[in-house]
Coordinates of C-alpha atoms and ligand atoms in Angstrom, one line a residue:
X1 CA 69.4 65.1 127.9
X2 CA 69.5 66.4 131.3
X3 CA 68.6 69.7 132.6
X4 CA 71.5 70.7 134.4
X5 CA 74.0 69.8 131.9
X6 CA 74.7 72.5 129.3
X7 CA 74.8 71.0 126.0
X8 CA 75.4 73.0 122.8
X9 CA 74.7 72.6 119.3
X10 CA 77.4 73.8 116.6
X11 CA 78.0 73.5 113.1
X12 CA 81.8 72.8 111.6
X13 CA 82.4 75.5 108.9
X14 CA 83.0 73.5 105.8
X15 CA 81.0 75.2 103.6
X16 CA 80.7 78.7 104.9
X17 CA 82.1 81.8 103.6
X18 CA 80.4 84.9 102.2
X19 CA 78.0 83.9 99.3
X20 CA 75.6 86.8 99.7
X21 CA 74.4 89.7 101.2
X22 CA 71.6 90.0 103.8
X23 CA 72.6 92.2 106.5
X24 CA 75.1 95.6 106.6
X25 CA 78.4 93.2 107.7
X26 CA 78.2 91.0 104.7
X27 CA 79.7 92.3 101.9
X28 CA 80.8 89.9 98.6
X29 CA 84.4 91.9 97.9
X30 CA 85.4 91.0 101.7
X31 CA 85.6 86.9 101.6
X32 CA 86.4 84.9 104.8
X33 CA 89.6 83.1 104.9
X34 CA 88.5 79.8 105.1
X35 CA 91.5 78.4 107.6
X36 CA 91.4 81.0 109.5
X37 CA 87.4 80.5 110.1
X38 CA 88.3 76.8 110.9
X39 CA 90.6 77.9 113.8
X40 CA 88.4 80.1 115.2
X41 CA 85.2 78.1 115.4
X42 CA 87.4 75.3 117.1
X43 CA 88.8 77.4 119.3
X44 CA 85.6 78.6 120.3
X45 CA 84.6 74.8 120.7
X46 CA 87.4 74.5 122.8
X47 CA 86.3 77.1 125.4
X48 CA 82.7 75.9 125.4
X49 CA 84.1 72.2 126.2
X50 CA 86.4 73.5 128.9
X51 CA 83.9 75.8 130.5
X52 CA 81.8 72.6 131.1
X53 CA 79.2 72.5 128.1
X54 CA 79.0 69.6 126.0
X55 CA 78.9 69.9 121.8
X56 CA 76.9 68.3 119.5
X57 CA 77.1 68.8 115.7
X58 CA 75.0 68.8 112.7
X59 CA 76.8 68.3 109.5
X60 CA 77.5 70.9 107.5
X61 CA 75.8 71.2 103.7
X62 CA 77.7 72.7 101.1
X63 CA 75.5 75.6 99.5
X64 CA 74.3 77.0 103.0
X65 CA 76.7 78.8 104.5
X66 CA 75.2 80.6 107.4
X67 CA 74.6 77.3 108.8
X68 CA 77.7 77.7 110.8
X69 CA 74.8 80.2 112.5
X70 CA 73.1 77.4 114.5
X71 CA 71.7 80.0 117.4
X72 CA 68.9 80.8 114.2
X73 CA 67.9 76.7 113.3
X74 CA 65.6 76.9 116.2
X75 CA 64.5 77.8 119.6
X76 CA 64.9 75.3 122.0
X77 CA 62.4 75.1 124.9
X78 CA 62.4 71.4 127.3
X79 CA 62.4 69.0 124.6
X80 CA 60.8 71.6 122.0
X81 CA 62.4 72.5 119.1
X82 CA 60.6 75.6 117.3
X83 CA 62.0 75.5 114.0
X84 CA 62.9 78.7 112.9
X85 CA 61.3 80.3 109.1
X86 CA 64.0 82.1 107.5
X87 CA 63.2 86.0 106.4
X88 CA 65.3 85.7 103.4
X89 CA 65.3 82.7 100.6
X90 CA 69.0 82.6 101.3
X91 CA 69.1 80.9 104.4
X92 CA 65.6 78.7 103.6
X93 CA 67.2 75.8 102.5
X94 CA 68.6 75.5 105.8
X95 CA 64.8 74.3 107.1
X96 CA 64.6 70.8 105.9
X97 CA 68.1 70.2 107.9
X98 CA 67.4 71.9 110.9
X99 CA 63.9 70.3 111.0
X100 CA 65.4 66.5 110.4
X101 CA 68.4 66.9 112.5
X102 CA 65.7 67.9 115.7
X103 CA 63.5 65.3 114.8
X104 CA 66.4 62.5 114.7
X105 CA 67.5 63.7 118.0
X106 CA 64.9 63.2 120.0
X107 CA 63.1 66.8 120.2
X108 CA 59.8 67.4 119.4
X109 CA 59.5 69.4 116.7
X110 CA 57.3 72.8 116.6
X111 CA 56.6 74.7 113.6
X112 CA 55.9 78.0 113.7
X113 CA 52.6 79.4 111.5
X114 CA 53.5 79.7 107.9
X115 CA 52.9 83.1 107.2
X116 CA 55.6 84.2 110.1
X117 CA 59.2 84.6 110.1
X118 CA 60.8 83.4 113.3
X119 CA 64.9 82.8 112.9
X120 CA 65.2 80.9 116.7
X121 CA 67.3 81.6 119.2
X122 CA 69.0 84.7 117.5
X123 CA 65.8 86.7 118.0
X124 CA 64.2 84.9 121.3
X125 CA 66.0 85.1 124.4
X126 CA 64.7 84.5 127.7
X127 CA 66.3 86.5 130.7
X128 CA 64.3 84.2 134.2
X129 CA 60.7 83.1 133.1
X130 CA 60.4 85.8 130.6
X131 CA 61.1 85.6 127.0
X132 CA 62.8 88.8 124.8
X133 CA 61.7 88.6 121.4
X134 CA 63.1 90.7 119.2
X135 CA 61.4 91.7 115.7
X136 CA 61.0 94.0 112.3
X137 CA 64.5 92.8 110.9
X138 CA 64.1 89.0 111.4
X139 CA 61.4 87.8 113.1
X140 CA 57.8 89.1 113.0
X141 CA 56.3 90.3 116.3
X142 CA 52.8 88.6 116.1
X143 CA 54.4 85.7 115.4
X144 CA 56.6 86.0 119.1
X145 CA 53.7 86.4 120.7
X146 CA 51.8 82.9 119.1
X147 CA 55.3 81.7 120.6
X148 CA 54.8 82.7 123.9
X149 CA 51.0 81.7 123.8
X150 CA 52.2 78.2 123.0
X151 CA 54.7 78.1 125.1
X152 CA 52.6 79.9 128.2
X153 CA 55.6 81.9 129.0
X154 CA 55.3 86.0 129.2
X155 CA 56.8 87.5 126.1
X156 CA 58.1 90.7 125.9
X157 CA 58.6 91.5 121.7
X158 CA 61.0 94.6 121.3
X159 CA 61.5 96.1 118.0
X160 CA 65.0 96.2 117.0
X161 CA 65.6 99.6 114.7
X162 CA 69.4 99.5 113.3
X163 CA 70.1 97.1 110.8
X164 CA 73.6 96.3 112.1
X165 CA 71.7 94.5 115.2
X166 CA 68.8 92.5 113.0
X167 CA 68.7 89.9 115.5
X168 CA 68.4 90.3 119.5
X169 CA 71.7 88.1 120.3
X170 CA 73.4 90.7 118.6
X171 CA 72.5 93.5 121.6
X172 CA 70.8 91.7 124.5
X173 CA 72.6 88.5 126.0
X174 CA 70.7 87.5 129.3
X175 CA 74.0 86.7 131.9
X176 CA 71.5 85.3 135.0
X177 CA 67.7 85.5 135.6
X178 CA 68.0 88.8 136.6
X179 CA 71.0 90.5 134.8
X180 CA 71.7 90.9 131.1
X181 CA 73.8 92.7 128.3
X182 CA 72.7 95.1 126.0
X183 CA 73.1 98.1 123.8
X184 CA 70.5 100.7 124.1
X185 CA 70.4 102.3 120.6
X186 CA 69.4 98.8 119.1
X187 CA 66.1 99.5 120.0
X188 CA 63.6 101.8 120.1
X189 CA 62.3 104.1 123.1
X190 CA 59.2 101.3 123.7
X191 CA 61.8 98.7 123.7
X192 CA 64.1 99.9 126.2
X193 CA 61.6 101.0 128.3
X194 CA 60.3 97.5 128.3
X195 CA 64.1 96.3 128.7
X196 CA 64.6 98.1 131.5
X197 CA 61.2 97.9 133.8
X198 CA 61.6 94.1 133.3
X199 CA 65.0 93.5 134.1
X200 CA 66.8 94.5 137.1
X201 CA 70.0 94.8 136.2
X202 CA 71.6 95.8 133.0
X203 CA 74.8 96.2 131.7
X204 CA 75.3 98.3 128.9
X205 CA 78.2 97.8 126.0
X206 CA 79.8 100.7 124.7
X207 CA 79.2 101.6 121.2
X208 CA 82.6 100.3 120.0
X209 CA 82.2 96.6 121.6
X210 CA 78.9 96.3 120.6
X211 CA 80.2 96.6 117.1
X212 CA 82.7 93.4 117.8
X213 CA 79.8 91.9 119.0
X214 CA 80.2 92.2 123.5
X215 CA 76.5 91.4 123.5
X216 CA 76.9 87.6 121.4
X217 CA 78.2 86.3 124.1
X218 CA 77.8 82.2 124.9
X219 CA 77.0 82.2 128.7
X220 CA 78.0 78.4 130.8
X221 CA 77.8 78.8 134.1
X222 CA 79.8 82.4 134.8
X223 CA 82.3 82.1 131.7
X224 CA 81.2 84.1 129.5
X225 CA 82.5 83.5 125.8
X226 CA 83.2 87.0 123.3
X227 CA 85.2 87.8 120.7
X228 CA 88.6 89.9 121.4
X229 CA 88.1 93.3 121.8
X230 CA 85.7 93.3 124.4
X231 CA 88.1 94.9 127.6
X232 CA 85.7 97.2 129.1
X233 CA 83.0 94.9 129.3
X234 CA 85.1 92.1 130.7
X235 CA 86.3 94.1 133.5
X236 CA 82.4 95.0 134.4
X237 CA 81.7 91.5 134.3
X238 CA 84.8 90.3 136.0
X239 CA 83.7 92.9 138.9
X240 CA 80.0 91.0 138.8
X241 CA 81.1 87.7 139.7
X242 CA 81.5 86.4 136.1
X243 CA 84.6 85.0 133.9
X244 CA 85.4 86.5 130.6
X245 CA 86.6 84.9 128.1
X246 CA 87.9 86.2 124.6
X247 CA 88.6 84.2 121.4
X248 CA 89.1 85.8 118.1
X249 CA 86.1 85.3 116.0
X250 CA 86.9 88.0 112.9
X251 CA 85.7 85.6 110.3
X252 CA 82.4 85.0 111.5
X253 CA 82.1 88.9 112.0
X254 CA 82.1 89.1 108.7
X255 CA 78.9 87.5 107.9
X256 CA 77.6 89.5 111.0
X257 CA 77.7 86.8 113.7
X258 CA 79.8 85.7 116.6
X259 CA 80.1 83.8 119.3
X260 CA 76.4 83.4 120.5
X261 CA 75.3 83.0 116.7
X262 CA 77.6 79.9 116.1
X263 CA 75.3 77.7 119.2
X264 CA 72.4 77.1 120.1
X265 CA 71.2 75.7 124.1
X266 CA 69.7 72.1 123.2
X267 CA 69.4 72.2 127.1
X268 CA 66.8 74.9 127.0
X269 CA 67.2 78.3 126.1
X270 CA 66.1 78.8 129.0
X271 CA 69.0 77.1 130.8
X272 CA 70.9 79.8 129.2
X273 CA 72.1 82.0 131.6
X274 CA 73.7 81.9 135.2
X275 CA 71.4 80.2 137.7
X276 CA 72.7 81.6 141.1
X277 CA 72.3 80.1 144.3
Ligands
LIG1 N1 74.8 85.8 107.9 C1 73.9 85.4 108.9 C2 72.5 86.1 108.6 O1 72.6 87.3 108.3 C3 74.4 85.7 110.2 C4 73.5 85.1 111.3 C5 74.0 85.5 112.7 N2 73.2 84.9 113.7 C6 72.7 85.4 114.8 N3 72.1 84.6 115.6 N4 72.8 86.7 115.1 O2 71.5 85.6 108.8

């Protein structure tokens, strides 16, 4: 693995589909079409490839079907992989997989303290040195800040307060290490104070794009991947220097993820955003 190549883990959707119910998109009487889920998540793959990233995959297990979600199987950081504890028994038996495939692929694997929840890269994001850590819904706050002790990097938790954005990828998406995404009202008045004294410039989704998800946005280089339904923000990032791309991603909507949620950096989440110059 080398630093400067973006690499990207994803899972093929076999086995997903709606089987419960642990966030305000899920909902049991509105099922996923299964082929249509197929052909999104490879046309997703497609862009990634073409924008310059390579893909790696960990098989899918029938049973767990929010492992499509691979930005929440860990956190990746150099060649550590800090495994992520899930918040609800539904997605728990995703652990042992996550765990193995890191192990078997050369990472050294971190685990987090027991009595935390940490769900990876969904709720830890870093924007330059500093790492975002989102918490209340998903991830526990104490717990970010072991993480960032361990890790010796400065860690900023802000509490996320409306249940539709229970992880941070879901309203803050670092673009460069000094510009990122977001939707205000995800978090509270600490939060965004924090958000915005720490980061110099922000751009901010309307309401109705950050309910198709403008802030889960996969970021290679300057493409930056959304779902459809996203214009306004891809003409502000367009003026910025940066390349939108849209690919339908309904299906995954439905479970409350998108395009951010279905990867995860193995180069770093770090490496994540646009390094200029
Ligand atoms: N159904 C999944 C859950 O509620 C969706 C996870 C989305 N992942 C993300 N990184 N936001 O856990």
């Amino acid at each position: 693995m080398t630093a400067s190549e973006p690499h990207i883990l994803m899972c093929p959707p076999d086995f997903y589909g709606i089987h419960y119910e642990i966030n305000p998109w899920m909902d049991l009487s509105r099922q996923a079409d299964h082929g249509l889920a197929v052909q999104q998540w490879q046309a997703l793959r497609q862009h990634i490839e073409e924008a310059g990233a390579k893909v790696s995959l960990i098989e899918p297990v029938a049973g767990l079907p929010d492992l499509v979600f691979t930005a929440n199987a860990a956190m990746i950081y150099h060649d550590r992989a800090l495994v992520s504890r899930f918040r609800h028994r539904q997605r728990q038996g995703e652990e042992p997989f996550n765990r193995r495939w890191f192990a078997e692929h050369g990472f050294s694997v971190v685990d987090v303290p027991e009595h935390f929840s940490f769900e990876g890269a969904g709720d830890a994001l870093f924007c330059g040195d500093t790492l975002y850590a989102g918490y209340r819904m998903r991830s526990d706050a104490a717990g970010h800040q072991l993480i960032g002790q361990m890790l010796g990097c400065r860690t900023i938790p802000v509490e996320l307060v409306d249940s539709r954005y229970y992880h941070l990828d879901t309203c803050f998406c670092p673009l460069s290490d000094s510009e990122s995404l977001w939707f205000p009202p995800a978090f509270d008045e600490y939060g965004q104070t924090a958000i915005r004294s720490h980061v110099p410039r922000l751009i901010e989704v309307v309401r109705e794009e950050a309910e198709r998800f403008a802030c889960n946005a996969v970021v290679i280089g300057r493409r930056v991947i959304t779902n459809t339904g996203c214009d306004r923000l891809r003409e502000l990032l367009r003026d910025r220097g940066y390349e939108p791309v849209a690919t339908p991603l309904d299906e995954f909507v439905k479970a409350g993820g998108s395009a951010k949620c279905l990867t995860l950096r193995l180069d770093g989440e770090e490496a994540a955003a646009w390094k200029q110059g």
